Amino acid sequence: MKIAVVGSTMMDIVSYTDKLPAAGETRAVRDFHTAGGGKGANQAVAAARLGADVLFVSCIGDDMFGDQCRMNYEREAIDTRYVMAPKGVSNGVATIIVEEDGQNRILINKGANDALTPAKLKEAEQAIAACGLIILQLEIPIETVYAAIDMGVAHQIPVLLNPAPARADLDIEKVCACEFFVPNETELSILTGKPTTTVEEIKTAAAELLARGLKNVIVTMGARGSLWLTKERTEFVPTAKVRAVDSTGAGDSYIGCFAETWSRTGDILASMRRASRYAADSVTKPGTQDSYATKKAFEGND
Ligand code: RIB
């Protein structure tokens, strides 16, 4: 089953530091790199690296970063027929700071991602209609996200929405047609206006989304594991304890692996367990896409 990822492309500019600068202070960083990123691209790359056949629908820059991102997708054997480069628009860029404990802070400049309009999405409709799963995030215009969900409904294709970065104005009624809704605990809190510090609070907040009509809510909770909630059941999947060096893109690796496994097996719990192991492995290495294991490397630990 082919997977369509409709989402963002970014160039990640990453600095590793032991301490954040105070206002007005300049600090030298411990390490630095640039690499392909963007939540959509990361999820597409993770799924492709695990062997999925991936169609990526995205807007890249008409610039050097855009060229590098396209080459990256081609290297990963991703279907790039609808990786579009609107004239004169710059690539999306993410400025990322990773601290000593592996936690990250990210600022994004969406650039060409804002050009992925519903009209551009329509150009890819035939190719999307041939897929068995659509994956979405929120780094592209919100109207395009809603249009892609409608496209999924029209073609009877299940949709997985990762509501990241979170927006409090997401129209929950419009996203109820999604098969899977996969926020992390911070996104869940922003969406519901409820605290999500403890697992009990997370269950209460997720229950509100279920009451509003969402079907399968999967909450990723970093080192604490993930929770799957439906109206009838609640399942907890723990994650392996690892030493995190860089957690950037761990949530994306979870989604890419979940999608690849679910599209082969249809087994939600097994897909969550595998995705948990894949994401835990990714945080032990620096980088975002660079930290995603290939199928061969991962299956050695699988
Ligand atoms: O989820 C991690 C990603 O968020 C980074 O790669 C960055 O590009 C931002 O989009």
PDB file of N, CA, C and O in Angstrom, residues 35-91:
ATOM      1  N   ALA A  35      20.563  20.300   7.709  1.00  0.00           N
ATOM      2  CA  ALA A  35      20.065  19.034   7.149  1.00  0.00           C
ATOM      3  C   ALA A  35      18.606  19.209   6.769  1.00  0.00           C
ATOM      4  O   ALA A  35      17.925  20.111   7.259  1.00  0.00           O
ATOM      5  N   GLY A  36      18.122  18.303   5.917  1.00  0.00           N
ATOM      6  CA  GLY A  36      16.718  18.335   5.503  1.00  0.00           C
ATOM      7  C   GLY A  36      15.815  18.109   6.715  1.00  0.00           C
ATOM      8  O   GLY A  36      16.107  17.265   7.558  1.00  0.00           O
ATOM      9  N   GLY A  37      14.733  18.866   6.805  1.00  0.00           N
ATOM     10  CA  GLY A  37      13.770  18.696   7.893  1.00  0.00           C
ATOM     11  C   GLY A  37      12.376  19.081   7.430  1.00  0.00           C
ATOM     12  O   GLY A  37      12.080  19.057   6.228  1.00  0.00           O
ATOM     13  N   GLY A  38      11.544  19.453   8.394  1.00  0.00           N
ATOM     14  CA  GLY A  38      10.121  19.698   8.109  1.00  0.00           C
ATOM     15  C   GLY A  38       9.373  18.455   8.557  1.00  0.00           C
ATOM     16  O   GLY A  38       9.816  17.339   8.258  1.00  0.00           O
ATOM     17  N   LYS A  39       8.260  18.648   9.267  1.00  0.00           N
ATOM     18  CA  LYS A  39       7.571  17.492   9.827  1.00  0.00           C
ATOM     19  C   LYS A  39       7.085  16.538   8.733  1.00  0.00           C
ATOM     20  O   LYS A  39       7.187  15.314   8.862  1.00  0.00           O
ATOM     21  N   GLY A  40       6.585  17.104   7.626  1.00  0.00           N
ATOM     22  CA  GLY A  40       6.116  16.248   6.533  1.00  0.00           C
ATOM     23  C   GLY A  40       7.262  15.441   5.951  1.00  0.00           C
ATOM     24  O   GLY A  40       7.174  14.206   5.798  1.00  0.00           O
ATOM     25  N   ALA A  41       8.355  16.132   5.637  1.00  0.00           N
ATOM     26  CA  ALA A  41       9.512  15.455   5.038  1.00  0.00           C
ATOM     27  C   ALA A  41      10.066  14.389   5.975  1.00  0.00           C
ATOM     28  O   ALA A  41      10.398  13.276   5.546  1.00  0.00           O
ATOM     29  N   ASN A  42      10.162  14.723   7.265  1.00  0.00           N
ATOM     30  CA  ASN A  42      10.718  13.746   8.213  1.00  0.00           C
ATOM     31  C   ASN A  42       9.865  12.478   8.234  1.00  0.00           C
ATOM     32  O   ASN A  42      10.384  11.353   8.247  1.00  0.00           O
ATOM     33  N   GLN A  43       8.549  12.655   8.249  1.00  0.00           N
ATOM     34  CA  GLN A  43       7.660  11.482   8.305  1.00  0.00           C
ATOM     35  C   GLN A  43       7.758  10.674   7.013  1.00  0.00           C
ATOM     36  O   GLN A  43       7.778   9.439   7.028  1.00  0.00           O
ATOM     37  N   ALA A  44       7.869  11.393   5.877  1.00  0.00           N
ATOM     38  CA  ALA A  44       8.007  10.707   4.586  1.00  0.00           C
ATOM     39  C   ALA A  44       9.313   9.914   4.545  1.00  0.00           C
ATOM     40  O   ALA A  44       9.348   8.750   4.116  1.00  0.00           O
ATOM     41  N   VAL A  45      10.397  10.539   5.014  1.00  0.00           N
ATOM     42  CA  VAL A  45      11.713   9.875   4.972  1.00  0.00           C
ATOM     43  C   VAL A  45      11.723   8.653   5.908  1.00  0.00           C
ATOM     44  O   VAL A  45      12.211   7.578   5.541  1.00  0.00           O
ATOM     45  N   ALA A  46      11.162   8.798   7.116  1.00  0.00           N
ATOM     46  CA  ALA A  46      11.153   7.665   8.052  1.00  0.00           C
ATOM     47  C   ALA A  46      10.406   6.477   7.431  1.00  0.00           C
ATOM     48  O   ALA A  46      10.898   5.340   7.445  1.00  0.00           O
ATOM     49  N   ALA A  47       9.221   6.745   6.860  1.00  0.00           N
ATOM     50  CA  ALA A  47       8.429   5.647   6.270  1.00  0.00           C
ATOM     51  C   ALA A  47       9.183   5.026   5.095  1.00  0.00           C
ATOM     52  O   ALA A  47       9.234   3.790   4.957  1.00  0.00           O
ATOM     53  N   ALA A  48       9.796   5.875   4.260  1.00  0.00           N
ATOM     54  CA  ALA A  48      10.512   5.360   3.080  1.00  0.00           C
ATOM     55  C   ALA A  48      11.724   4.536   3.499  1.00  0.00           C
ATOM     56  O   ALA A  48      12.015   3.484   2.928  1.00  0.00           O
ATOM     57  N   ARG A  49      12.438   5.014   4.526  1.00  0.00           N
ATOM     58  CA  ARG A  49      13.634   4.288   4.981  1.00  0.00           C
ATOM     59  C   ARG A  49      13.281   2.909   5.506  1.00  0.00           C
ATOM     60  O   ARG A  49      14.071   1.985   5.467  1.00  0.00           O
ATOM     61  N   LEU A  50      12.034   2.773   6.000  1.00  0.00           N
ATOM     62  CA  LEU A  50      11.593   1.460   6.506  1.00  0.00           C
ATOM     63  C   LEU A  50      10.988   0.606   5.398  1.00  0.00           C
ATOM     64  O   LEU A  50      10.472  -0.476   5.661  1.00  0.00           O
ATOM     65  N   GLY A  51      11.020   1.104   4.171  1.00  0.00           N
ATOM     66  CA  GLY A  51      10.598   0.277   3.038  1.00  0.00           C
ATOM     67  C   GLY A  51       9.262   0.649   2.440  1.00  0.00           C
ATOM     68  O   GLY A  51       8.811  -0.005   1.499  1.00  0.00           O
ATOM     69  N   ALA A  52       8.585   1.696   2.967  1.00  0.00           N
ATOM     70  CA  ALA A  52       7.281   2.064   2.398  1.00  0.00           C
ATOM     71  C   ALA A  52       7.464   2.759   1.047  1.00  0.00           C
ATOM     72  O   ALA A  52       8.475   3.406   0.807  1.00  0.00           O
ATOM     73  N   ASP A  53       6.445   2.588   0.203  1.00  0.00           N
ATOM     74  CA  ASP A  53       6.385   3.292  -1.069  1.00  0.00           C
ATOM     75  C   ASP A  53       5.687   4.621  -0.754  1.00  0.00           C
ATOM     76  O   ASP A  53       4.511   4.628  -0.385  1.00  0.00           O
ATOM     77  N   VAL A  54       6.421   5.745  -0.851  1.00  0.00           N
ATOM     78  CA  VAL A  54       5.889   7.024  -0.367  1.00  0.00           C
ATOM     79  C   VAL A  54       5.747   8.050  -1.490  1.00  0.00           C
ATOM     80  O   VAL A  54       6.693   8.290  -2.248  1.00  0.00           O
ATOM     81  N   LEU A  55       4.552   8.644  -1.577  1.00  0.00           N
ATOM     82  CA  LEU A  55       4.324   9.805  -2.445  1.00  0.00           C
ATOM     83  C   LEU A  55       4.394  11.037  -1.546  1.00  0.00           C
ATOM     84  O   LEU A  55       3.681  11.101  -0.541  1.00  0.00           O
ATOM     85  N   PHE A  56       5.263  11.994  -1.885  1.00  0.00           N
ATOM     86  CA  PHE A  56       5.357  13.202  -1.053  1.00  0.00           C
ATOM     87  C   PHE A  56       4.808  14.387  -1.829  1.00  0.00           C
ATOM     88  O   PHE A  56       5.265  14.676  -2.944  1.00  0.00           O
ATOM     89  N   VAL A  57       3.820  15.069  -1.254  1.00  0.00           N
ATOM     90  CA  VAL A  57       3.236  16.262  -1.867  1.00  0.00           C
ATOM     91  C   VAL A  57       3.693  17.446  -1.010  1.00  0.00           C
ATOM     92  O   VAL A  57       3.320  17.545   0.170  1.00  0.00           O
ATOM     93  N   SER A  58       4.537  18.305  -1.588  1.00  0.00           N
ATOM     94  CA  SER A  58       5.157  19.359  -0.783  1.00  0.00           C
ATOM     95  C   SER A  58       5.605  20.502  -1.685  1.00  0.00           C
ATOM     96  O   SER A  58       5.775  20.309  -2.896  1.00  0.00           O
ATOM     97  N   CYS A  59       5.790  21.690  -1.120  1.00  0.00           N
ATOM     98  CA  CYS A  59       6.376  22.804  -1.871  1.00  0.00           C
ATOM     99  C   CYS A  59       7.755  23.120  -1.311  1.00  0.00           C
ATOM    100  O   CYS A  59       7.893  23.393  -0.109  1.00  0.00           O
ATOM    101  N   ILE A  60       8.752  23.077  -2.182  1.00  0.00           N
ATOM    102  CA  ILE A  60      10.130  23.389  -1.792  1.00  0.00           C
ATOM    103  C   ILE A  60      10.486  24.766  -2.352  1.00  0.00           C
ATOM    104  O   ILE A  60       9.753  25.321  -3.174  1.00  0.00           O
ATOM    105  N   GLY A  61      11.626  25.310  -1.928  1.00  0.00           N
ATOM    106  CA  GLY A  61      12.043  26.617  -2.408  1.00  0.00           C
ATOM    107  C   GLY A  61      12.649  26.541  -3.805  1.00  0.00           C
ATOM    108  O   GLY A  61      13.212  25.519  -4.209  1.00  0.00           O
ATOM    109  N   ASP A  62      12.531  27.689  -4.489  1.00  0.00           N
ATOM    110  CA  ASP A  62      13.159  27.848  -5.800  1.00  0.00           C
ATOM    111  C   ASP A  62      14.574  28.382  -5.522  1.00  0.00           C
ATOM    112  O   ASP A  62      14.940  29.480  -5.933  1.00  0.00           O
ATOM    113  N   ASP A  63      15.352  27.603  -4.755  1.00  0.00           N
ATOM    114  CA  ASP A  63      16.667  28.068  -4.301  1.00  0.00           C
ATOM    115  C   ASP A  63      17.550  26.863  -3.971  1.00  0.00           C
ATOM    116  O   ASP A  63      17.135  25.705  -4.157  1.00  0.00           O
ATOM    117  N   MET A  64      18.730  27.139  -3.459  1.00  0.00           N
ATOM    118  CA  MET A  64      19.712  26.092  -3.170  1.00  0.00           C
ATOM    119  C   MET A  64      19.176  25.072  -2.146  1.00  0.00           C
ATOM    120  O   MET A  64      19.339  23.865  -2.306  1.00  0.00           O
ATOM    121  N   PHE A  65      18.485  25.572  -1.110  1.00  0.00           N
ATOM    122  CA  PHE A  65      17.938  24.662  -0.099  1.00  0.00           C
ATOM    123  C   PHE A  65      16.884  23.741  -0.726  1.00  0.00           C
ATOM    124  O   PHE A  65      16.823  22.544  -0.438  1.00  0.00           O
ATOM    125  N   GLY A  66      16.063  24.328  -1.597  1.00  0.00           N
ATOM    126  CA  GLY A  66      15.028  23.538  -2.262  1.00  0.00           C
ATOM    127  C   GLY A  66      15.664  22.423  -3.090  1.00  0.00           C
ATOM    128  O   GLY A  66      15.216  21.263  -3.054  1.00  0.00           O
ATOM    129  N   ASP A  67      16.738  22.774  -3.833  1.00  0.00           N
ATOM    130  CA  ASP A  67      17.419  21.764  -4.666  1.00  0.00           C
ATOM    131  C   ASP A  67      17.966  20.635  -3.782  1.00  0.00           C
ATOM    132  O   ASP A  67      17.856  19.459  -4.119  1.00  0.00           O
ATOM    133  N   GLN A  68      18.554  21.019  -2.642  1.00  0.00           N
ATOM    134  CA  GLN A  68      19.128  19.994  -1.751  1.00  0.00           C
ATOM    135  C   GLN A  68      18.032  19.077  -1.202  1.00  0.00           C
ATOM    136  O   GLN A  68      18.214  17.874  -1.098  1.00  0.00           O
ATOM    137  N   CYS A  69      16.881  19.680  -0.864  1.00  0.00           N
ATOM    138  CA  CYS A  69      15.785  18.869  -0.320  1.00  0.00           C
ATOM    139  C   CYS A  69      15.263  17.893  -1.377  1.00  0.00           C
ATOM    140  O   CYS A  69      15.043  16.712  -1.097  1.00  0.00           O
ATOM    141  N   ARG A  70      15.091  18.375  -2.616  1.00  0.00           N
ATOM    142  CA  ARG A  70      14.602  17.475  -3.672  1.00  0.00           C
ATOM    143  C   ARG A  70      15.579  16.302  -3.868  1.00  0.00           C
ATOM    144  O   ARG A  70      15.165  15.148  -3.969  1.00  0.00           O
ATOM    145  N   MET A  71      16.882  16.626  -3.908  1.00  0.00           N
ATOM    146  CA  MET A  71      17.882  15.562  -4.108  1.00  0.00           C
ATOM    147  C   MET A  71      17.806  14.538  -2.975  1.00  0.00           C
ATOM    148  O   MET A  71      17.931  13.337  -3.185  1.00  0.00           O
ATOM    149  N   ASN A  72      17.573  15.050  -1.769  1.00  0.00           N
ATOM    150  CA  ASN A  72      17.449  14.178  -0.605  1.00  0.00           C
ATOM    151  C   ASN A  72      16.273  13.206  -0.805  1.00  0.00           C
ATOM    152  O   ASN A  72      16.395  11.994  -0.586  1.00  0.00           O
ATOM    153  N   TYR A  73      15.104  13.715  -1.252  1.00  0.00           N
ATOM    154  CA  TYR A  73      13.937  12.836  -1.435  1.00  0.00           C
ATOM    155  C   TYR A  73      14.215  11.806  -2.524  1.00  0.00           C
ATOM    156  O   TYR A  73      13.782  10.650  -2.414  1.00  0.00           O
ATOM    157  N   GLU A  74      14.930  12.239  -3.567  1.00  0.00           N
ATOM    158  CA  GLU A  74      15.228  11.299  -4.653  1.00  0.00           C
ATOM    159  C   GLU A  74      16.136  10.171  -4.144  1.00  0.00           C
ATOM    160  O   GLU A  74      15.936   9.006  -4.456  1.00  0.00           O
ATOM    161  N   ARG A  75      17.121  10.555  -3.311  1.00  0.00           N
ATOM    162  CA  ARG A  75      18.025   9.549  -2.716  1.00  0.00           C
ATOM    163  C   ARG A  75      17.251   8.540  -1.872  1.00  0.00           C
ATOM    164  O   ARG A  75      17.619   7.378  -1.788  1.00  0.00           O
ATOM    165  N   GLU A  76      16.173   8.977  -1.231  1.00  0.00           N
ATOM    166  CA  GLU A  76      15.374   8.102  -0.365  1.00  0.00           C
ATOM    167  C   GLU A  76      14.336   7.310  -1.163  1.00  0.00           C
ATOM    168  O   GLU A  76      13.486   6.640  -0.578  1.00  0.00           O
ATOM    169  N   ALA A  77      14.374   7.434  -2.491  1.00  0.00           N
ATOM    170  CA  ALA A  77      13.439   6.731  -3.392  1.00  0.00           C
ATOM    171  C   ALA A  77      11.984   7.127  -3.135  1.00  0.00           C
ATOM    172  O   ALA A  77      11.061   6.310  -3.291  1.00  0.00           O
ATOM    173  N   ILE A  78      11.774   8.379  -2.725  1.00  0.00           N
ATOM    174  CA  ILE A  78      10.415   8.906  -2.537  1.00  0.00           C
ATOM    175  C   ILE A  78       9.882   9.381  -3.889  1.00  0.00           C
ATOM    176  O   ILE A  78      10.644   9.898  -4.708  1.00  0.00           O
ATOM    177  N   ASP A  79       8.579   9.183  -4.121  1.00  0.00           N
ATOM    178  CA  ASP A  79       7.938   9.645  -5.355  1.00  0.00           C
ATOM    179  C   ASP A  79       7.810  11.179  -5.268  1.00  0.00           C
ATOM    180  O   ASP A  79       7.030  11.698  -4.462  1.00  0.00           O
ATOM    181  N   THR A  80       8.585  11.893  -6.105  1.00  0.00           N
ATOM    182  CA  THR A  80       8.663  13.367  -6.005  1.00  0.00           C
ATOM    183  C   THR A  80       7.883  14.074  -7.125  1.00  0.00           C
ATOM    184  O   THR A  80       8.105  15.262  -7.372  1.00  0.00           O
ATOM    185  N   ARG A  81       6.960  13.345  -7.772  1.00  0.00           N
ATOM    186  CA  ARG A  81       6.233  13.979  -8.885  1.00  0.00           C
ATOM    187  C   ARG A  81       5.504  15.243  -8.442  1.00  0.00           C
ATOM    188  O   ARG A  81       5.298  16.156  -9.221  1.00  0.00           O
ATOM    189  N   TYR A  82       5.093  15.281  -7.168  1.00  0.00           N
ATOM    190  CA  TYR A  82       4.374  16.469  -6.671  1.00  0.00           C
ATOM    191  C   TYR A  82       5.149  17.199  -5.577  1.00  0.00           C
ATOM    192  O   TYR A  82       4.577  17.785  -4.681  1.00  0.00           O
ATOM    193  N   VAL A  83       6.476  17.159  -5.692  1.00  0.00           N
ATOM    194  CA  VAL A  83       7.315  18.059  -4.904  1.00  0.00           C
ATOM    195  C   VAL A  83       7.514  19.262  -5.818  1.00  0.00           C
ATOM    196  O   VAL A  83       8.214  19.183  -6.824  1.00  0.00           O
ATOM    197  N   MET A  84       6.811  20.354  -5.502  1.00  0.00           N
ATOM    198  CA  MET A  84       6.707  21.472  -6.438  1.00  0.00           C
ATOM    199  C   MET A  84       7.537  22.660  -5.945  1.00  0.00           C
ATOM    200  O   MET A  84       7.645  22.881  -4.741  1.00  0.00           O
ATOM    201  N   ALA A  85       8.123  23.387  -6.907  1.00  0.00           N
ATOM    202  CA  ALA A  85       8.980  24.526  -6.529  1.00  0.00           C
ATOM    203  C   ALA A  85       8.425  25.800  -7.155  1.00  0.00           C
ATOM    204  O   ALA A  85       8.814  26.183  -8.264  1.00  0.00           O
ATOM    205  N   PRO A  86       7.471  26.479  -6.466  1.00  0.00           N
ATOM    206  CA  PRO A  86       6.915  27.708  -7.044  1.00  0.00           C
ATOM    207  C   PRO A  86       7.999  28.758  -7.296  1.00  0.00           C
ATOM    208  O   PRO A  86       8.907  28.902  -6.471  1.00  0.00           O
ATOM    209  N   LYS A  87       7.899  29.430  -8.423  1.00  0.00           N
ATOM    210  CA  LYS A  87       8.925  30.409  -8.861  1.00  0.00           C
ATOM    211  C   LYS A  87       9.155  31.530  -7.839  1.00  0.00           C
ATOM    212  O   LYS A  87       8.209  32.120  -7.325  1.00  0.00           O
ATOM    213  N   GLY A  88      10.433  31.783  -7.569  1.00  0.00           N
ATOM    214  CA  GLY A  88      10.818  32.945  -6.760  1.00  0.00           C
ATOM    215  C   GLY A  88      10.503  32.849  -5.273  1.00  0.00           C
ATOM    216  O   GLY A  88      10.595  33.843  -4.558  1.00  0.00           O
ATOM    217  N   VAL A  89      10.133  31.659  -4.798  1.00  0.00           N
ATOM    218  CA  VAL A  89       9.787  31.520  -3.368  1.00  0.00           C
ATOM    219  C   VAL A  89      10.910  30.756  -2.663  1.00  0.00           C
ATOM    220  O   VAL A  89      11.468  29.803  -3.216  1.00  0.00           O
ATOM    221  N   SER A  90      11.232  31.177  -1.430  1.00  0.00           N
ATOM    222  CA  SER A  90      12.331  30.502  -0.708  1.00  0.00           C
ATOM    223  C   SER A  90      11.850  29.272   0.036  1.00  0.00           C
ATOM    224  O   SER A  90      10.686  29.179   0.447  1.00  0.00           O
ATOM    225  N   ASN A  91      12.798  28.382   0.251  1.00  0.00           N
ATOM    226  CA  ASN A  91      12.519  27.146   1.000  1.00  0.00           C
ATOM    227  C   ASN A  91      12.139  27.487   2.453  1.00  0.00           C
ATOM    228  O   ASN A  91      12.609  28.487   3.011  1.00  0.00           O
TER     229      ASN A  91
END
